[in-house]
Amino acid sequence: MDKYTLWSLRLGYSAKQAKIIKAVGINSFLENSFAQEFSLEIPEFIQNSPKSFKELQAIRKKLKSSPEEAKAVLKKEQQTHSDLKAWWIGKMLEDEFPLREKMTCFWHNHYVATYQKVKVNNWVFQHNQILRENAFGNFKVLTKKIIQTNAMVTYLDNTDNRRGNLNENLSRELLELFTLGIGNYSEEDIKNGAKGLAGLGIGENGATYRKFFEDGDSFSYLGKSGNFKVDQLIDIIFQQPKVPYLITRKILKWFIYDNPTEELVQYYGSYFKEVDFEIKPLLTKIFTEEFSKPTAGSKIKNPLEYILQLIQELNLPVKNEKAIAFFIKDQGMDLFNQPNVKGWDGGNSWLTSQIFLQRNTIVDAICNGRPFGQRRLVKDDEMMESTAQNNSITVKLNWNKNQNNKQIIAELGNRLLFQISENDQLDFEKRLKYDFDGTSEGSDNAVLRLFNFMAKLPEFQLI
């Protein structure tokens, strides 16, 4: 695979940025990615959704007396949630430098807070915007901000955590999944952390402590004694020597390696500690140093990487991003609704036999002109209904009509496949024969059939 295409896929969602990386170099590309402006403007569909806890309480109280009205409000909120997924996918498709959105998605899968549990679109949106705003910032600062969101305290049941009746969920995941990892804390630390988090519940613009539910006792936490609240707890956590390595391993897995070596985790983790948990220099070091290594094929594409590359390669017009959201959900990557607090597993879970079959089916459908991306999706409770708005679609594969068969095969292979075996090459040449003429009638269809064949190989599933 061409190196620039490979890193365009890794730092975004398609090969669209390959020419930019080749022209300006990986360092400048990263600088441009970090510097790209982004908006924190609230979309209209979110503005029309309940914003505050008081507003939500008032609506719930009113709906108790009217089941029909309650059903209508629920349906409206489900539609808003569907709009939220489409809005985010639109940003992934449109951004010239999509690294911020890819990093936002990484944090989204690290600090999980699902809509299915939270049930308030505004809180889920606020959570997502904090991840976007701090995507390249400081890990400790981001942890403090995200733990104190209404979405997080709701998702991990800290609204039930109060003096004399502790709920340890948030305290446990703060240590186990968000910062230190299993084996680097004690059960007593979890219990005492819950004391420090007791009373941290839903507020108007974010989580806030309620004094009546706080625990005022002194306790020991990771070797420190006192009565610590959320910011102090996180400060103590980030003094622990193991903090850099959990997140460094996850970053390497998200972008480059399904199975990073412990040597790499330790090497980059130690640097992360040196730069005081600043994310931007860590990403710069990882990407610039791994760029020159022969690492193609070390990671299975997640559903977003898979489908957005396919759309870009075939110049497929996207009429409705909700169709993409529906497809990746079917592939096990439901945005804002991970299966559990651990998030999507990634790696081999992205290439089960069922997922591979679904991917090959969608490639066949698109290459044969059947609609994708031109659908209206309506969510009613847990049911998704889709209706095709058009009977066919037009795809356009970019290739050079003046090249011979081997040149076309090589160009497509460099864009699509992390490696090409001798047997694969022979198969390709059977489909695009030595006497192929790019100017003849039907040549576009012949190259499209070759693309279809390549895109259904296991080698297309990896980057």
XYZ file of C-alpha atoms in Angstrom:
463
model
C 0.000 0.000 0.000
C 1.143 3.499 -0.779
C 2.513 5.080 2.428
C 0.600 8.331 2.020
C -2.697 6.518 1.436
C -2.012 4.352 4.477
C -1.480 7.344 6.755
C -4.403 9.242 5.276
C -6.576 6.292 6.312
C -4.990 6.152 9.743
C -5.219 9.858 10.490
C -8.667 10.205 8.960
C -11.319 8.062 7.364
C -10.334 7.793 3.714
C -7.505 8.288 1.233
C -8.655 11.871 0.593
C -5.719 13.421 2.491
C -2.987 11.281 0.856
C -1.993 13.980 -1.654
C -1.740 16.599 1.103
C 0.487 14.375 3.255
C 2.719 13.669 0.256
C 2.914 17.360 -0.685
C 3.592 18.907 2.733
C 5.029 15.996 4.742
C 3.706 14.307 7.850
C 4.910 17.030 10.253
C 3.180 19.858 8.434
C 0.086 17.742 7.949
C -0.102 17.200 11.704
C 0.448 20.902 12.407
C -2.384 21.757 10.011
C -4.588 19.121 11.642
C -3.962 20.533 15.116
C -4.525 24.106 13.908
C -7.713 23.524 11.914
C -10.585 25.595 13.211
C -13.634 23.818 14.517
C -17.015 24.948 15.686
C -18.631 24.459 19.087
C -21.890 25.895 17.823
C -24.959 24.012 18.990
C -26.951 22.582 16.055
C -30.596 23.566 15.809
C -31.854 20.023 16.355
C -30.044 19.966 19.711
C -31.281 23.429 20.687
C -34.826 22.126 20.415
C -34.084 19.247 22.786
C -34.400 19.534 26.627
C -31.318 21.417 27.868
C -31.457 21.514 31.649
C -32.383 19.138 34.421
C -35.264 21.423 35.441
C -36.637 21.438 31.899
C -36.319 17.677 31.724
C -38.080 17.233 35.077
C -40.940 19.501 33.975
C -41.411 17.529 30.757
C -41.342 14.190 32.579
C -43.876 15.401 35.134
C -46.213 16.579 32.385
C -45.900 13.377 30.398
C -46.866 11.124 33.290
C -50.471 12.164 32.785
C -50.446 11.693 28.998
C -49.084 8.398 27.587
C -49.727 9.480 23.993
C -47.837 12.732 24.435
C -45.043 10.852 26.191
C -44.728 8.526 23.196
C -44.541 11.499 20.806
C -41.816 13.193 22.867
C -39.850 9.940 23.048
C -40.074 9.552 19.280
C -38.897 13.148 18.785
C -35.888 12.576 21.048
C -35.014 9.392 19.177
C -35.128 11.349 15.935
C -32.873 13.994 17.498
C -30.446 11.249 18.455
C -30.467 9.972 14.879
C -29.771 13.548 13.696
C -26.858 13.732 16.136
C -25.217 10.663 14.616
C -25.688 12.046 11.102
C -24.274 15.436 12.165
C -21.103 13.816 13.475
C -20.609 11.606 10.420
C -21.037 14.729 8.291
C -18.126 16.340 10.119
C -15.977 13.267 9.509
C -16.788 13.407 5.797
C -16.358 17.149 5.320
C -13.284 18.134 7.331
C -10.166 18.795 5.251
C -8.088 17.579 8.199
C -10.249 14.959 9.972
C -7.743 14.030 12.698
C -9.670 15.992 15.354
C -12.817 14.017 14.600
C -10.891 10.753 14.665
C -9.382 11.690 18.017
C -12.812 12.759 19.277
C -14.066 9.302 18.328
C -11.133 7.774 20.211
C -12.047 9.674 23.384
C -15.706 8.866 22.767
C -14.765 5.190 23.050
C -12.563 5.823 26.099
C -14.934 7.891 28.230
C -18.078 5.971 27.337
C -21.479 7.501 28.210
C -24.223 6.075 26.012
C -27.484 7.688 24.971
C -29.316 4.442 25.767
C -28.492 4.977 29.443
C -28.239 8.782 29.665
C -31.413 9.399 27.579
C -30.787 13.168 27.256
C -29.447 14.268 23.866
C -28.175 17.595 25.166
C -26.021 15.927 27.798
C -24.637 13.450 25.268
C -23.899 16.339 22.888
C -22.146 18.367 25.630
C -20.050 15.316 26.464
C -19.080 14.966 22.792
C -18.204 18.655 22.457
C -15.899 18.509 25.483
C -14.078 15.603 23.837
C -13.786 17.581 20.581
C -12.583 20.771 22.256
C -9.957 18.912 24.301
C -9.052 16.254 21.739
C -5.460 17.527 21.465
C -5.216 19.073 24.924
C -4.139 17.631 28.263
C -5.191 14.165 29.417
C -5.553 15.151 33.073
C -7.547 18.295 32.265
C -9.823 16.322 29.940
C -10.370 13.674 32.608
C -11.441 16.312 35.131
C -13.844 17.913 32.674
C -15.434 14.731 31.369
C -15.948 13.115 34.777
C -17.949 16.195 35.768
C -20.500 16.010 32.962
C -24.149 15.182 33.469
C -23.737 12.395 30.919
C -20.953 10.681 32.852
C -22.460 10.898 36.343
C -25.721 9.579 34.908
C -24.159 6.777 32.868
C -22.033 5.475 35.744
C -24.770 5.883 38.370
C -23.031 8.493 40.488
C -26.443 10.107 40.911
C -27.070 7.196 43.307
C -23.766 7.681 45.151
C -24.350 9.336 48.513
C -23.132 9.274 52.082
C -24.133 6.019 53.790
C -25.188 4.409 50.507
C -22.158 4.473 48.227
C -22.230 3.548 44.545
C -18.742 2.624 43.360
C -19.301 2.530 39.587
C -17.746 5.886 38.670
C -14.945 5.462 41.193
C -14.085 2.042 39.772
C -14.094 3.025 36.112
C -12.120 6.191 36.814
C -9.279 3.925 37.922
C -9.824 0.760 35.910
C -10.802 2.040 32.458
C -10.002 5.748 32.305
C -6.575 6.133 33.903
C -4.594 3.398 35.699
C -5.816 0.016 34.516
C -6.437 -3.178 36.467
C -3.851 -4.133 39.064
C -2.652 -0.618 39.863
C -5.068 0.208 42.685
C -6.880 -1.584 45.517
C -10.532 -2.275 46.246
C -10.119 0.060 49.204
C -9.098 2.830 46.793
C -12.327 2.241 44.838
C -14.445 2.352 47.993
C -12.736 5.498 49.260
C -12.870 7.136 45.845
C -16.627 6.632 45.954
C -16.660 8.584 49.225
C -14.918 11.478 47.497
C -17.413 11.331 44.631
C -20.475 10.990 46.882
C -22.981 13.728 46.176
C -21.603 14.565 42.710
C -24.803 14.590 40.652
C -26.711 16.313 37.889
C -26.429 20.097 37.634
C -27.680 22.743 35.226
C -24.528 23.018 33.097
C -22.607 20.024 34.386
C -22.250 17.757 37.385
C -22.204 19.444 40.783
C -21.932 18.409 44.422
C -24.984 18.404 46.687
C -23.848 18.971 50.241
C -26.621 16.909 51.791
C -25.281 13.785 50.015
C -21.522 14.439 50.369
C -19.311 12.316 52.580
C -17.238 14.508 54.903
C -15.047 11.801 56.412
C -11.294 11.620 55.862
C -10.036 8.609 53.907
C -6.929 7.125 52.282
C -6.644 7.169 48.487
C -3.659 5.793 46.583
C -1.424 6.487 49.566
C -2.754 9.979 50.346
C -5.021 10.843 53.286
C -7.678 13.538 53.483
C -11.193 14.388 52.362
C -10.715 14.646 48.600
C -13.219 15.760 45.977
C -13.213 14.932 42.272
C -10.422 17.271 41.074
C -8.189 16.284 43.985
C -8.823 12.588 43.375
C -7.760 12.975 39.759
C -4.656 14.956 40.759
C -3.656 12.057 43.032
C -4.309 9.509 40.279
C -2.049 11.381 37.862
C 0.809 11.175 40.349
C 0.836 7.393 39.929
C 3.618 5.973 37.736
C 1.328 3.706 35.649
C -0.987 6.428 34.342
C 0.735 7.071 30.954
C 0.690 3.503 29.708
C -2.992 2.574 29.593
C -3.880 5.509 27.354
C -0.735 5.196 25.210
C -1.551 1.563 24.483
C -5.103 2.517 23.493
C -3.898 5.301 21.177
C -1.492 2.929 19.425
C -4.334 0.414 19.006
C -6.777 3.016 17.711
C -4.483 4.400 15.030
C -1.787 1.869 14.088
C -1.502 -1.538 15.773
C -4.164 -3.967 16.934
C -1.439 -5.524 19.089
C 1.240 -2.928 19.942
C 4.392 -4.282 21.549
C 4.974 -3.595 25.225
C 8.262 -1.959 24.223
C 6.401 0.659 22.168
C 3.833 1.227 24.922
C 6.570 1.840 27.471
C 8.615 4.016 25.100
C 5.777 6.363 24.156
C 4.213 6.208 27.617
C 7.420 7.437 29.217
C 7.481 10.349 26.784
C 3.840 11.122 27.576
C 4.807 11.481 31.229
C 7.746 13.728 30.285
C 5.415 16.155 28.484
C 3.045 16.191 31.481
C 0.225 14.336 29.700
C -0.045 16.778 26.787
C -1.733 14.901 23.948
C -0.507 16.929 20.966
C 3.227 16.221 21.437
C 2.476 12.546 22.121
C 0.545 12.189 18.862
C 3.257 14.062 16.973
C 5.954 11.753 18.299
C 3.988 8.576 17.625
C 2.891 9.486 14.112
C 6.179 10.954 12.905
C 8.275 8.075 14.269
C 5.934 5.305 13.088
C 5.436 6.950 9.678
C 8.653 5.598 8.197
C 8.188 2.047 9.496
C 6.736 -0.739 7.291
C 3.552 -1.160 9.337
C 0.841 -1.621 6.687
C -1.628 -4.352 7.582
C -1.177 -4.031 11.343
C -4.764 -2.934 12.104
C -8.216 -4.070 11.004
C -10.342 -1.182 9.735
C -13.201 -0.228 11.978
C -16.591 0.177 10.234
C -16.201 3.936 9.864
C -12.778 3.615 8.239
C -14.132 0.899 5.975
C -17.281 2.573 4.697
C -15.923 6.126 4.420
C -12.965 4.889 2.377
C -15.366 3.013 0.113
C -17.504 6.124 -0.349
C -14.463 8.263 -1.158
C -12.925 5.772 -3.602
C -16.161 5.446 -5.558
C -17.025 9.163 -5.355
C -20.362 8.104 -3.953
C -22.764 11.000 -3.354
C -23.922 10.930 0.261
C -27.517 12.128 0.392
C -28.198 11.023 3.956
C -25.531 10.330 6.566
C -28.100 8.347 8.575
C -27.630 5.476 6.120
C -23.958 5.384 7.101
C -24.885 5.452 10.787
C -27.249 2.536 10.195
C -24.567 0.538 8.353
C -21.877 0.975 10.998
C -24.407 0.148 13.721
C -25.105 -3.104 11.881
C -21.330 -3.647 11.882
C -21.166 -3.266 15.655
C -20.099 0.404 15.837
C -23.180 2.272 16.998
C -22.137 5.873 17.685
C -23.108 7.077 21.180
C -24.174 3.523 22.063
C -21.221 1.259 22.772
C -22.114 -2.212 24.084
C -20.725 -1.483 27.559
C -18.483 0.861 29.541
C -15.375 -0.752 28.004
C -16.425 0.504 24.579
C -15.879 -1.242 21.263
C -13.248 -3.967 21.512
C -11.741 -3.252 18.105
C -9.183 -5.608 16.588
C -10.580 -8.995 15.573
C -14.087 -7.994 16.643
C -14.245 -5.817 13.516
C -13.811 -8.802 11.210
C -16.102 -11.614 12.266
C -17.438 -13.844 9.506
C -20.782 -12.014 9.671
C -19.206 -8.557 9.439
C -16.979 -9.672 6.552
C -20.035 -10.989 4.705
C -21.916 -7.721 5.320
C -18.973 -5.725 3.987
C -18.762 -7.823 0.824
C -22.510 -7.492 0.343
C -22.372 -3.691 0.534
C -19.449 -3.570 -1.939
C -21.465 -5.656 -4.407
C -24.513 -3.459 -3.890
C -22.665 -0.193 -4.474
C -20.657 -1.427 -7.455
C -23.862 -2.693 -9.032
C -25.597 0.654 -8.603
C -27.954 -0.253 -5.796
C -28.749 2.603 -3.412
C -26.588 3.372 -0.424
C -26.406 6.748 1.232
C -29.589 7.825 -0.527
C -31.980 6.572 2.120
C -34.382 7.984 4.621
C -33.976 6.181 7.937
C -36.644 6.482 10.574
C -36.036 5.184 14.070
C -39.063 4.051 16.030
C -38.060 2.621 19.405
C -35.483 -0.055 18.511
C -36.700 -0.548 14.934
C -34.960 0.942 11.910
C -36.923 1.224 8.684
C -35.313 2.330 5.433
C -36.782 3.233 2.111
C -34.763 3.810 -1.034
C -35.411 7.208 -2.533
C -33.873 6.278 -5.870
C -33.662 3.009 -7.743
C -30.004 3.317 -8.673
C -26.839 5.247 -7.949
C -23.886 6.287 -10.079
C -20.370 5.574 -8.897
C -17.188 6.914 -10.452
C -13.864 5.213 -9.882
C -10.780 7.342 -10.578
C -8.258 5.591 -12.854
C -5.967 6.458 -15.753
C -7.366 5.367 -19.131
C -3.908 5.597 -20.709
C -2.409 2.902 -18.492
C -2.131 -0.775 -19.326
C -3.634 -3.548 -17.219
C -0.626 -4.033 -14.934
C -0.307 -0.311 -14.285
C -3.994 -0.033 -13.371
C -3.730 -3.079 -11.109
C -0.683 -1.598 -9.392
C -2.369 1.775 -8.882
C -5.543 0.277 -7.434
C -3.556 -2.153 -5.312
C -1.488 0.670 -3.830
C -4.680 2.462 -2.843
C -6.623 -0.508 -1.537
C -4.472 -3.429 -0.387
C -1.772 -3.578 2.257
C -0.036 -6.318 0.232
C -0.474 -8.240 -3.034
C 0.543 -11.899 -3.282
C 1.602 -13.626 -6.506
C -1.696 -15.508 -6.613
C -3.635 -12.263 -6.128
C -1.704 -10.672 -8.989
C -2.575 -13.591 -11.276
C -6.265 -13.267 -10.290
C -6.188 -9.548 -11.027
C -4.647 -10.128 -14.461
C -7.354 -12.678 -15.284
C -9.954 -9.978 -14.625
C -8.090 -7.174 -16.377
C -6.243 -8.916 -19.203
C -3.065 -7.953 -21.048
C -4.972 -6.580 -24.036
C -7.148 -4.259 -21.904
C -7.891 -0.952 -23.653
C -8.899 1.898 -21.333
C -10.460 3.860 -24.163
C -12.814 1.086 -25.273
C -16.511 0.893 -24.470
C -17.133 -0.861 -21.168
C -13.644 -0.205 -19.784
C -15.054 1.661 -16.777
C -17.157 -1.358 -15.866
C -14.171 -3.683 -16.254
C -12.053 -1.627 -13.834
C -15.011 -1.343 -11.473
C -15.306 -5.138 -11.450
C -11.621 -5.347 -10.561
C -12.164 -2.840 -7.748
C -15.119 -4.912 -6.513
C -12.942 -8.029 -6.431
C -10.107 -6.262 -4.595
C -12.439 -4.683 -2.041
C -13.767 -8.109 -1.052
C -10.330 -9.491 -0.229
C -9.137 -9.823 3.387
C -6.238 -7.511 2.457
C -8.687 -4.634 1.950
C -9.894 -4.961 5.538
C -6.520 -3.979 7.001
C -4.483 -0.791 7.136
